[in-house]
Short mmCIF file of C-alpha atoms in Angstrom, two decimals:
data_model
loop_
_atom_site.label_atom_id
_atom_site.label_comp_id
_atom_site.label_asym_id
_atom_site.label_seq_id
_atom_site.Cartn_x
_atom_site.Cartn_y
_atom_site.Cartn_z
CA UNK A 343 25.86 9.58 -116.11
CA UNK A 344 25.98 6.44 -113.76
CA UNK A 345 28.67 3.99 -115.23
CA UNK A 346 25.67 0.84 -114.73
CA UNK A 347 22.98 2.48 -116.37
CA UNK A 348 26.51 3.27 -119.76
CA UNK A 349 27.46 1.23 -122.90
CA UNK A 350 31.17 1.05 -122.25
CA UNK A 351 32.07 -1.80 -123.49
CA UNK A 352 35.98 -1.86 -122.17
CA UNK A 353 38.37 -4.52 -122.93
CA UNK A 354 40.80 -6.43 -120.91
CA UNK A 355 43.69 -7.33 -123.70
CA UNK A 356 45.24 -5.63 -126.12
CA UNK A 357 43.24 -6.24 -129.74
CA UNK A 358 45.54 -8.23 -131.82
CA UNK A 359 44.71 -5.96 -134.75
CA UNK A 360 45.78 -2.82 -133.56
CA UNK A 361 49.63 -2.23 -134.01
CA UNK A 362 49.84 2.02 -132.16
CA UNK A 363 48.57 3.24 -129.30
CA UNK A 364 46.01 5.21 -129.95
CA UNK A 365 43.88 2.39 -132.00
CA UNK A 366 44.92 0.00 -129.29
CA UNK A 367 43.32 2.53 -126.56
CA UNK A 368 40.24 3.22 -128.54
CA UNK A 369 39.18 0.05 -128.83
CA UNK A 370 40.16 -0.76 -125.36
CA UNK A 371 38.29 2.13 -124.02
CA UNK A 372 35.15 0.79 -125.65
CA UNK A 373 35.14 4.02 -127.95
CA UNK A 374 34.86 2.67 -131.61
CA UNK A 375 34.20 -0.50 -133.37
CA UNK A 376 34.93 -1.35 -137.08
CA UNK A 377 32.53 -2.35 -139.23
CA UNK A 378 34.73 -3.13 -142.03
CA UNK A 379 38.43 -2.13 -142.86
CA UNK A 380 38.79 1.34 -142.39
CA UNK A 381 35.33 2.03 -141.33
CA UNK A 382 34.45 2.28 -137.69
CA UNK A 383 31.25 3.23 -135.71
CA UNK A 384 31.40 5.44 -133.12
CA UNK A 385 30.28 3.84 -129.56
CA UNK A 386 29.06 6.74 -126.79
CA UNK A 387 32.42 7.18 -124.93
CA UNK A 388 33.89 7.84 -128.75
CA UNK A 389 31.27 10.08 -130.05
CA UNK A 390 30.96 12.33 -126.87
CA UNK A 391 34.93 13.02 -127.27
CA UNK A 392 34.39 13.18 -131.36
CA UNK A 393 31.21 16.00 -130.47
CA UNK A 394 33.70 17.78 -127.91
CA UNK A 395 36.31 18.33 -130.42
CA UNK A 396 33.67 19.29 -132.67
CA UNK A 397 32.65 21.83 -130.79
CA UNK A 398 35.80 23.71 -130.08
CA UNK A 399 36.44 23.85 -134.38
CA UNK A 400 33.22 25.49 -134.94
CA UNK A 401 34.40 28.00 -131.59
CA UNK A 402 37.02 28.89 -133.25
CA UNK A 403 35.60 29.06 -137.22
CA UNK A 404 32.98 31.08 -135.84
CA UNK A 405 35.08 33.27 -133.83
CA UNK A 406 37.02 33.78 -137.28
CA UNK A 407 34.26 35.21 -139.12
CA UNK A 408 33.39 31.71 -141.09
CA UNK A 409 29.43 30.81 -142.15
CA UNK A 410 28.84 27.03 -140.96
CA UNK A 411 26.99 24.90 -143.73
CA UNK A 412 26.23 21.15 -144.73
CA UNK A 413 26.86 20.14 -148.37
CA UNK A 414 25.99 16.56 -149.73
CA UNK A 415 28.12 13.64 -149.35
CA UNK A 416 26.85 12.20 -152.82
CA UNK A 417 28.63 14.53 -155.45
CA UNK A 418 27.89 14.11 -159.23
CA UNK A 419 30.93 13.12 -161.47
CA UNK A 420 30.23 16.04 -164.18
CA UNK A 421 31.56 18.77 -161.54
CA UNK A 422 34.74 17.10 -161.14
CA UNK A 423 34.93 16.67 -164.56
CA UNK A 424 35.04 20.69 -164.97
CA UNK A 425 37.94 21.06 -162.93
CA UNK A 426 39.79 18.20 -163.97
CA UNK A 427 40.18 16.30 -161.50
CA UNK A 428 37.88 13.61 -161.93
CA UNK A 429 40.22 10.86 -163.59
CA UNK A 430 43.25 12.45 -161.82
CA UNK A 431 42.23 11.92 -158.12
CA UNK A 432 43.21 8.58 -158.46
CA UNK A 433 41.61 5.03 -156.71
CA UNK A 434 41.22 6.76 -153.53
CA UNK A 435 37.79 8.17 -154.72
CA UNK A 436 34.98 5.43 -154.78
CA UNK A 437 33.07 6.40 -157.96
CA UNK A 438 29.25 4.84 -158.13
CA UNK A 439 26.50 5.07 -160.93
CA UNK A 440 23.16 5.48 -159.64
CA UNK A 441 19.74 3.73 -160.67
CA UNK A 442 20.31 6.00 -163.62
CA UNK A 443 23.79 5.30 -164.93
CA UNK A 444 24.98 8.56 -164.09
CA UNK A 445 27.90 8.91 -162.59
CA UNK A 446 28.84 10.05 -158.99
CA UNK A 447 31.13 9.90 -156.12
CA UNK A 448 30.79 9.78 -152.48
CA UNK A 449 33.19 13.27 -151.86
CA UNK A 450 36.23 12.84 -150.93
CA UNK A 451 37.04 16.79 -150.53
CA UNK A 452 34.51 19.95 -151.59
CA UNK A 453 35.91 22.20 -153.93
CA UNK A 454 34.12 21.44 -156.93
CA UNK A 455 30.53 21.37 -154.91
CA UNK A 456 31.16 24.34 -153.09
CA UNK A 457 32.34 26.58 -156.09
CA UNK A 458 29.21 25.34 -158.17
CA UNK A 459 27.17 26.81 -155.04
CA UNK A 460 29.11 30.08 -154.88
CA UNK A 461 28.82 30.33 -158.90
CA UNK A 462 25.14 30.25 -158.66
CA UNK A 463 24.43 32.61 -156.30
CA UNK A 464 27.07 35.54 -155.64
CA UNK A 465 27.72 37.75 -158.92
CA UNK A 466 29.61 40.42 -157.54
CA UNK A 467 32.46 42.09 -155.80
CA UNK A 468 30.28 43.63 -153.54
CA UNK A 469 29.65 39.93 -151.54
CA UNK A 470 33.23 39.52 -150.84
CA UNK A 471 35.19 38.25 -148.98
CA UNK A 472 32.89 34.71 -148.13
CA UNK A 473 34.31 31.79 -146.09
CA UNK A 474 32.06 29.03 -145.81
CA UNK A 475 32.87 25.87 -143.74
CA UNK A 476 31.26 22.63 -142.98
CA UNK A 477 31.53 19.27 -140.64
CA UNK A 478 30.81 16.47 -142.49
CA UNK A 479 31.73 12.23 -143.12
CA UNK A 480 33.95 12.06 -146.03
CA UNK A 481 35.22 8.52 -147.43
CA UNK A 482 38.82 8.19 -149.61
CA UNK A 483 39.51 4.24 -150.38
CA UNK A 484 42.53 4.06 -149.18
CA UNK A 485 44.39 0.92 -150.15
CA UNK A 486 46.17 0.13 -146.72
CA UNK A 487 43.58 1.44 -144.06
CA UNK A 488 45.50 1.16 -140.72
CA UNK A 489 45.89 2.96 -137.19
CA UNK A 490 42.66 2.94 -136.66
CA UNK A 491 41.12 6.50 -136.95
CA UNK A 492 44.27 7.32 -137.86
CA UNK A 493 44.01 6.02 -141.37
CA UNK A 494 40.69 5.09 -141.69
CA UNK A 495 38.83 5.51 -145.00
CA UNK A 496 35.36 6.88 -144.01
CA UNK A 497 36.71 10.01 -141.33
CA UNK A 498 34.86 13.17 -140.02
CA UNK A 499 36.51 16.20 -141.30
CA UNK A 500 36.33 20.21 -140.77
CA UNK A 501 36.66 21.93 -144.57
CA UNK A 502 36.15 25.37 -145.24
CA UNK A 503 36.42 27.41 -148.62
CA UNK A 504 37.40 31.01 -148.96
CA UNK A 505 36.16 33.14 -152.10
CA UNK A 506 38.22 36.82 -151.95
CA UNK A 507 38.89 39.58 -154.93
CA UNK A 508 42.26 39.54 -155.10
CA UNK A 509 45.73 37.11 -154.14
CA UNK A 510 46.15 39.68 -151.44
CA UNK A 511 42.80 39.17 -149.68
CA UNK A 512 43.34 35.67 -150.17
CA UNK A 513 46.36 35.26 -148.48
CA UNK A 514 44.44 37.21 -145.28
CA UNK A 515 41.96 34.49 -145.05
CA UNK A 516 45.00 32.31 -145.01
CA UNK A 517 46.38 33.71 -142.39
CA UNK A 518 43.18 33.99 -140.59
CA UNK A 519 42.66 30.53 -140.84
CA UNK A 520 46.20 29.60 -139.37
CA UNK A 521 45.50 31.40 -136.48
CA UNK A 522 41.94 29.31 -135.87
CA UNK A 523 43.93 26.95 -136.11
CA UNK A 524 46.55 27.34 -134.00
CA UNK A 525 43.53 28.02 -131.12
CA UNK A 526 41.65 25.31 -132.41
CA UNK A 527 44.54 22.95 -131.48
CA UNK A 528 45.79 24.50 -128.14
CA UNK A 529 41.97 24.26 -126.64
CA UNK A 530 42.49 20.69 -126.98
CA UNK A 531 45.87 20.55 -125.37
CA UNK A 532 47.82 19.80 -128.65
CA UNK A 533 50.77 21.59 -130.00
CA UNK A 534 49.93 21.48 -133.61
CA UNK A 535 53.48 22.89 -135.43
CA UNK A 536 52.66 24.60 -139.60
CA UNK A 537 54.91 23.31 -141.34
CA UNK A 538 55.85 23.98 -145.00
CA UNK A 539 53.73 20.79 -147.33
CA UNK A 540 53.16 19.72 -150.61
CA UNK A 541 49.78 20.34 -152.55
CA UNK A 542 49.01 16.95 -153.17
CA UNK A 543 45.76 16.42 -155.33
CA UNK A 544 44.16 19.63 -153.86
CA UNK A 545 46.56 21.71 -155.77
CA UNK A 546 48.59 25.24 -154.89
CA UNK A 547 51.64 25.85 -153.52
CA UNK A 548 51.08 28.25 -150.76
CA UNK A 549 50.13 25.50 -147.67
CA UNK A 550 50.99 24.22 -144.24
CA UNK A 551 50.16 21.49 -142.38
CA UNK A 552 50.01 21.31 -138.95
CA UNK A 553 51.56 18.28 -136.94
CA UNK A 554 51.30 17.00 -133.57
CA UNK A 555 54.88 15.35 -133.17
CA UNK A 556 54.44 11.75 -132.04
CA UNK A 557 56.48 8.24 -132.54
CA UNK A 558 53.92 6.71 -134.24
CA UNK A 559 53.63 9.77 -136.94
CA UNK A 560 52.94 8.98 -140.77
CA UNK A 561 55.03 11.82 -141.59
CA UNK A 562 58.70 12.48 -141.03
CA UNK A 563 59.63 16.57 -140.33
CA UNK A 564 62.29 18.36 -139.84
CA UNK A 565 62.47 21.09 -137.66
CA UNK A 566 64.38 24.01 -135.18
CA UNK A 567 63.64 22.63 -132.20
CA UNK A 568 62.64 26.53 -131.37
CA UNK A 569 59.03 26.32 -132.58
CA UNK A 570 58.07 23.99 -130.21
CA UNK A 571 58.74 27.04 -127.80
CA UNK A 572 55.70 28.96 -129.29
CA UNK A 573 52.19 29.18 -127.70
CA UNK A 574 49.72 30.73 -128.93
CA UNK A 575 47.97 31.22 -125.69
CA UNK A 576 44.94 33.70 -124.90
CA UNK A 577 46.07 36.88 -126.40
CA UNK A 578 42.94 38.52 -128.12
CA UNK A 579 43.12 39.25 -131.98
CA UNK A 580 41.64 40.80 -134.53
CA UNK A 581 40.60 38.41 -137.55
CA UNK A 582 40.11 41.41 -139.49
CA UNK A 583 43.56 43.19 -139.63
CA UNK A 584 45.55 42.78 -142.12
CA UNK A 585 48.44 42.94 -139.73
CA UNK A 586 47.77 41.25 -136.72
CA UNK A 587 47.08 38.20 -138.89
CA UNK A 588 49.97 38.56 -140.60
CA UNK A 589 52.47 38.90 -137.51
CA UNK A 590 51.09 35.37 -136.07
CA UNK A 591 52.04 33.86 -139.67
CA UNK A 592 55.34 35.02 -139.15
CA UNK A 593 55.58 34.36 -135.63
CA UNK A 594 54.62 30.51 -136.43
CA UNK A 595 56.62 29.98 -139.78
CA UNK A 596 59.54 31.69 -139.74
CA UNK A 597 61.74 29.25 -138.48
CA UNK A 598 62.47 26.18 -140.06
CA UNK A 599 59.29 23.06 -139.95
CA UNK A 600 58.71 20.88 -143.08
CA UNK A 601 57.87 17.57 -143.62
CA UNK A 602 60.00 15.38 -146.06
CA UNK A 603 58.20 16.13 -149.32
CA UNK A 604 59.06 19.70 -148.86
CA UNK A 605 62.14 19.31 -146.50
CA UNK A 606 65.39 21.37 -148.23
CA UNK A 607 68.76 20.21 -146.57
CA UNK A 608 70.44 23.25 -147.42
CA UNK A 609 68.30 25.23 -145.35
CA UNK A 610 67.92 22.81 -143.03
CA UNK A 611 71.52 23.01 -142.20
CA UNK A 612 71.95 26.80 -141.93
CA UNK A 613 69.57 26.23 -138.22
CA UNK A 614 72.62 25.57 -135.54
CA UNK A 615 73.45 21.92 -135.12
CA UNK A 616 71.96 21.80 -131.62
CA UNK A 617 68.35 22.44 -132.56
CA UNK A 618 68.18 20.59 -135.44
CA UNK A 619 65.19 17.92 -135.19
CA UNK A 620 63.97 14.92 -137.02
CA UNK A 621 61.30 13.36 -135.68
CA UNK A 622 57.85 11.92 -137.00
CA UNK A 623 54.48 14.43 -137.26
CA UNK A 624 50.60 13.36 -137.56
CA UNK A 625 49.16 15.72 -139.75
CA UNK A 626 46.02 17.32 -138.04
CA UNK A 627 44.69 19.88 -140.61
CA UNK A 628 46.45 21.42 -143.76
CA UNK A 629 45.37 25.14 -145.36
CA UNK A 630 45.93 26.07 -148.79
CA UNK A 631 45.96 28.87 -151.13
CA UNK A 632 45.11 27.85 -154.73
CA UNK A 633 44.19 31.15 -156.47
CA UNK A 634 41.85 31.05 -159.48
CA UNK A 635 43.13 26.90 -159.97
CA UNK A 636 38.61 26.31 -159.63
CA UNK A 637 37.15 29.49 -160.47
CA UNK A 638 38.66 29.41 -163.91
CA UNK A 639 38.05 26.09 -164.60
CA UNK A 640 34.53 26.63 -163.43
CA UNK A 641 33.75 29.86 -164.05
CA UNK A 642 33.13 31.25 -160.39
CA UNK A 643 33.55 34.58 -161.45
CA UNK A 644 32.56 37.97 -160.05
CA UNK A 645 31.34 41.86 -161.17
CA UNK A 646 34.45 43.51 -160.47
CA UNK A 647 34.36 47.17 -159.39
CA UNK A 648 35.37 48.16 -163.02
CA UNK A 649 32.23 46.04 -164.30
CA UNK A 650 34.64 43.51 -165.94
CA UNK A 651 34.03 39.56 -164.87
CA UNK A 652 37.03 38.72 -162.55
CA UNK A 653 37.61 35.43 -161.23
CA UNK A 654 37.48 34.57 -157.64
CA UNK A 655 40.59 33.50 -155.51
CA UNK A 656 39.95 30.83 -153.22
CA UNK A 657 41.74 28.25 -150.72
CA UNK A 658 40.62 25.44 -149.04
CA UNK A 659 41.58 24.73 -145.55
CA UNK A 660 40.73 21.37 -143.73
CA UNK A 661 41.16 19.85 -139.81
CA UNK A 662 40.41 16.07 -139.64
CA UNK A 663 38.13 15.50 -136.24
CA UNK A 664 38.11 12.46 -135.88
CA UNK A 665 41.71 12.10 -136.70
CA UNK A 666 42.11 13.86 -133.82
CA UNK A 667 41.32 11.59 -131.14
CA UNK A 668 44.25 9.63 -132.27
CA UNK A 669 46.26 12.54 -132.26
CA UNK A 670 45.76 13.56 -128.58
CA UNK A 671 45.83 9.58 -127.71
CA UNK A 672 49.27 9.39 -128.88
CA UNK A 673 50.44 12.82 -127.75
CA UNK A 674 48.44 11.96 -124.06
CA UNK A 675 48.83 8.57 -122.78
CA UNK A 676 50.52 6.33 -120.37
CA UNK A 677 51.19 2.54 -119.41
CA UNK A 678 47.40 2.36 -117.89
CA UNK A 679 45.43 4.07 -120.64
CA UNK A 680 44.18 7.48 -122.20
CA UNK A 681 45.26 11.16 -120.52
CA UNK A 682 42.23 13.70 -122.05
CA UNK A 683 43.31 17.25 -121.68
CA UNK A 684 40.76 19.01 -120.07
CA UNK A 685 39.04 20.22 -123.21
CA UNK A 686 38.12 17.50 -124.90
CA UNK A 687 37.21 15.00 -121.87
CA UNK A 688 34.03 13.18 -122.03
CA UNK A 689 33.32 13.22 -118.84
CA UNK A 690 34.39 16.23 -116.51
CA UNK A 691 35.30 14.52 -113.77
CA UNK A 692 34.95 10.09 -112.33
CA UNK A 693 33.33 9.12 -109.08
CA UNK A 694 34.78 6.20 -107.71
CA UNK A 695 32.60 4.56 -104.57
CA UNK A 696 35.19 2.21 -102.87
CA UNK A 697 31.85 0.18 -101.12
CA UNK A 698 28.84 0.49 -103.54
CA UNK A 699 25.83 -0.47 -100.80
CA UNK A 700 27.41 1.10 -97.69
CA UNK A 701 24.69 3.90 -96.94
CA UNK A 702 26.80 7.10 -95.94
CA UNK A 703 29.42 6.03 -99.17
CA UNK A 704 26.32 6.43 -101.73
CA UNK A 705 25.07 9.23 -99.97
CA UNK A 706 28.30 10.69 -100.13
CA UNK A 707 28.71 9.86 -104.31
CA UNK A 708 25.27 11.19 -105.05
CA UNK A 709 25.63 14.61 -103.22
CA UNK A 710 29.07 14.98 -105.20
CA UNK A 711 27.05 13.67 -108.41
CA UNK A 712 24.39 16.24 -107.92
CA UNK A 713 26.72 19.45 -106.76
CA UNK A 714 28.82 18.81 -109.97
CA UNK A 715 25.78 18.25 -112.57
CA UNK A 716 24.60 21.71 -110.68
CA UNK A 717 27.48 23.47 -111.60
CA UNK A 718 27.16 22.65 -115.21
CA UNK A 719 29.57 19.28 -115.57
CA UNK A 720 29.21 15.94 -116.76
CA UNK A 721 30.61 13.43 -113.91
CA UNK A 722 30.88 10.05 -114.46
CA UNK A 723 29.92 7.40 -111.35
CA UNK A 724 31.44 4.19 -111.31
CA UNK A 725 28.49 2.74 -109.45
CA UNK A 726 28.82 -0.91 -110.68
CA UNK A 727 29.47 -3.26 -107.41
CA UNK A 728 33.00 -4.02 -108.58
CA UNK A 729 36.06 -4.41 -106.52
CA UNK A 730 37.94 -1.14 -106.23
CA UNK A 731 40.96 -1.73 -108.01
CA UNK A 732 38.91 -2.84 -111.10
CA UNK A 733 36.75 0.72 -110.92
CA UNK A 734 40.64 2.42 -110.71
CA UNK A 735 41.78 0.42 -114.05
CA UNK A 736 38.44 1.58 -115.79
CA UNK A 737 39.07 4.91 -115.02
CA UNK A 738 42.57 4.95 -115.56
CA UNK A 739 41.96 3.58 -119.16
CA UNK A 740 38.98 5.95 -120.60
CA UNK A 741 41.76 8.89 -118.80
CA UNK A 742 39.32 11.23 -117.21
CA UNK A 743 41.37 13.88 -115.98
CA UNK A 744 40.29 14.16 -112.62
CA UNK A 745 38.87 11.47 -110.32
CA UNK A 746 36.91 12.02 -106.99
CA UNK A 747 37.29 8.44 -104.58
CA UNK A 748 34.73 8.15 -101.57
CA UNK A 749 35.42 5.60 -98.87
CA UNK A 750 33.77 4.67 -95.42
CA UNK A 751 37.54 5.62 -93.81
CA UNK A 752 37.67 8.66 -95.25
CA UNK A 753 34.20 10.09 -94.64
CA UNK A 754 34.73 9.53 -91.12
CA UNK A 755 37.36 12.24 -91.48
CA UNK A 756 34.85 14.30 -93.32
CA UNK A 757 37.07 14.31 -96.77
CA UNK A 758 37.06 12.11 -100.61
CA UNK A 759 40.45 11.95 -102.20
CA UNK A 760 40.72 14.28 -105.64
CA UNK A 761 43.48 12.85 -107.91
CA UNK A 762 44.98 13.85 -111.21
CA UNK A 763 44.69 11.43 -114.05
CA UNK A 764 48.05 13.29 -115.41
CA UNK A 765 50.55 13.68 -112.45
CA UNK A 766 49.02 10.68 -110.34
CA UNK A 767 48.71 12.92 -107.02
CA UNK A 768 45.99 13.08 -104.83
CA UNK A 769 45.03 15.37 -101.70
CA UNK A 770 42.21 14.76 -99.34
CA UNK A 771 39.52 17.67 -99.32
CA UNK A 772 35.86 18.07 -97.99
CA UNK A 773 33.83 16.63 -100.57
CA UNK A 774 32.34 20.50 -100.75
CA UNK A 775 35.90 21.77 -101.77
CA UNK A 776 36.68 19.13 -104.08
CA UNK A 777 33.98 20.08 -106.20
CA UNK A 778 34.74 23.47 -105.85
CA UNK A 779 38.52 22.79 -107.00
CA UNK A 780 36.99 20.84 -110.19
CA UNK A 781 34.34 23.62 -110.64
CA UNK A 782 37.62 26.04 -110.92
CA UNK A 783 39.65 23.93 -113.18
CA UNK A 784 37.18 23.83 -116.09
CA UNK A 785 36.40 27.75 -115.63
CA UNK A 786 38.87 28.36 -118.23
CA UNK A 787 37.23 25.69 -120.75
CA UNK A 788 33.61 27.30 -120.70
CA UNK A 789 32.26 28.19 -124.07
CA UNK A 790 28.80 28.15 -124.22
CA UNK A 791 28.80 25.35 -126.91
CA UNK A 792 28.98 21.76 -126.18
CA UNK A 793 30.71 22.29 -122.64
#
């Protein structure tokens, strides 16, 4: 993409409305634009990042063994009125009445919808275990919207739904999800700690939720400062044992993390003094285990192998997506704008021309342009005839990682200068090995989806 042919409609101040970082940034970086409170659309720069992240959660769901779907937005009332939850959800879920006075809801979570669609169509035993998941707009009215993404009321959200026999296999497709998760949130550079949570409206209490510690958190957790020594890193496992599964759960949640509605001071205490930690967490996805709490209720039951009707155990297990941006905003950011890790980047790599119009410079820019788009990235080229230190501030604030500058002085010397949007250092390389050093960098990132 050439930057004068983009819609990137940056900004010079700071919005007045936007009190952290992260909103602050977004809007800055020309990524969203609210519509009303709460509610933002999502300009190109915002979307590409929002389809990247995307991406890597169905990776990782799929990798796990989970069937991708779509349900409807528009839900009617009468399911939630099976499990009971209709009048207790609370003002957060805009009810409507259609054309025909009956009475719906624009979902706010799944589980009613997606056990009516199990209930209908899998009878026995035999079709266990199922995990369906889907990507999808969801809306919850909440009374302060603020932080931008952060708190919006309309957000883009990853839920899946497991259906097992028994508590035991249950608890396995808990733990399988956990460890999505956990690579889910390290492919785009985040360390996302479980911590111990509170059911809330969805109900159970078997659940984590996983926050990325940052100043500007909604959440306050308290920790051993030894978790945030665990990666999860590329070590291959098997969704399907039992075990392995198990071990990361263990691994992950053994030492103290909990947020405050959970937090236990007694426990707390027993961790030595000098890695005790209070900080403040954004919460980034939350599993659950809930048991038969919806199958009961709404008779999702199965043909056990004894012939007798048993009903199902299920959990839910959610990652918000477009929460996210925020997230890795205010975990990745300094004084002049955005950082993106390299998985999530919009753009692969900037090309800065320092004199748009001087013959050899373009020639230079397009070659680089082309050799990149070749080897399967998406640069970005500032071509616009603005003054150099404006193109830097541009891409300084939408943060690509890595930035290529050609100049007339040093293509007489036969090299471009390749800096990193993170450390700030640059080195001066043929324009051939520059790409090759960006072309290694993102080996490592290559999926196959949405690269």
């Amino acid at each position: 993409m050439r930057l004068s042919r983009y819609f990137l409609p940056v900004l010079k101040e700071n919005p007045s409305e936007a009190q952290i970082v992260s909103h602050r940034l977004m809007l800055r970086a020309g990524m969203i634009k609210q519509s009303s409170a709460g509610i933002y659309s999502w300009l190109p720069l915002g979307f590409k990042v929002l389809k990247k992240i995307e991406s890597i959660v169905h990776d990782e769901q799929i990798r796990a063994g989970h069937i991708p779907m779509l349900m409807a937005t528009m839900q009617p009332a009468d399911l939630w009125r099976e499990s009971g939850r209709y009048d207790d959800y609370g003002q957060e879920m805009l009810r409507i009445k259609d054309r025909h006075d009956r009475d719906m809801l624009f979902g706010p979570t799944n589980e009613e919808m997606i056990t009516d669609i199990f209930r209908a169509h899998v009878s026995s035993y035999k079709d266990l275990p199922l995990t369906m998941y889907q990507v999808q707009w969801k809306f919850r009215d909440e009374i302060r919207p603020r932080f931008g993404v952060m708190r919006g009321r309309e957000f883009y959200m990853k839920d899946g739904y497991n259906f097992d026999l028994s508590k035991e296999d249950a608890l396995h497709a808990y733990n399988r999800h956990l460890v999505s998760y956990l690579r889910t949130y390290e492919r785009m550079g985040l360390q996302a700690i479980p911590m111990r949570a509170d059911g809330g409206p969805i109900g159970g209490d078997y659940t984590h939720e996983f926050l990325v510690l940052a100043e500007t958190g909604e959440s306050e957790v308290f920790y051993d400062s030894a978790v945030t020594d665990l990666t999860f890193g590329d070590r291959d496992i098997d969704y399907d044992s039992v075990e392995q599964c198990q071990a990361v759960l263990e691994e992950f949640t053994s030492r103290y993390a909990r947020t405050d509605e959970t937090h236990d001071e007694a426990l707390f205490n027993q961790i030595p003094e000098e890695r005790r930690r209070v900080a403040r967490g954004i919460e980034v996805g939350q599993i659950f285990y809930f048991g038969t709490k919806y199958s009961e209720s709404m008779g999702a039951t199965v043909q056990g192998p004894d012939g007798k009707p048993v009903p199902v155990h299920m959990g839910s297990h959610g990652i918000g997506v477009s929460r996210l941006l925020g997230a890795i905003i205010e975990a990745s950011h300094d004084d002049n704008g955005i950082i993106w890790p390299e998985g999530v980047t919009p753009f692969h790599c900037g090309i800065v021309n320092l004199k748009q119009g001087d013959d050899e410079a373009d020639a230079a820019c397009n070659q680089l342009y082309a050799a990149l788009s070749a080897a399967g990235l998406d640069p970005l080229y500032d071509d616009r005839n603005e003054r150099a230190g404006g193109k830097f501030a541009t891409m300084d604030l939408i943060g690509l990682p890595w930035r290529i500058t050609v100049g007339p002085r040093g293509l007489k010397n036969g090299v471009v200068e390749l800096t990193s949007r993170r450390t700030g250092e640059s080195e001066e390389l043929s324009p051939e090995e520059a790409v090759k050093k960006v072309v290694s960098i993102y080996e490592k990132h290559r999926t196959g989806r949405g690269f």
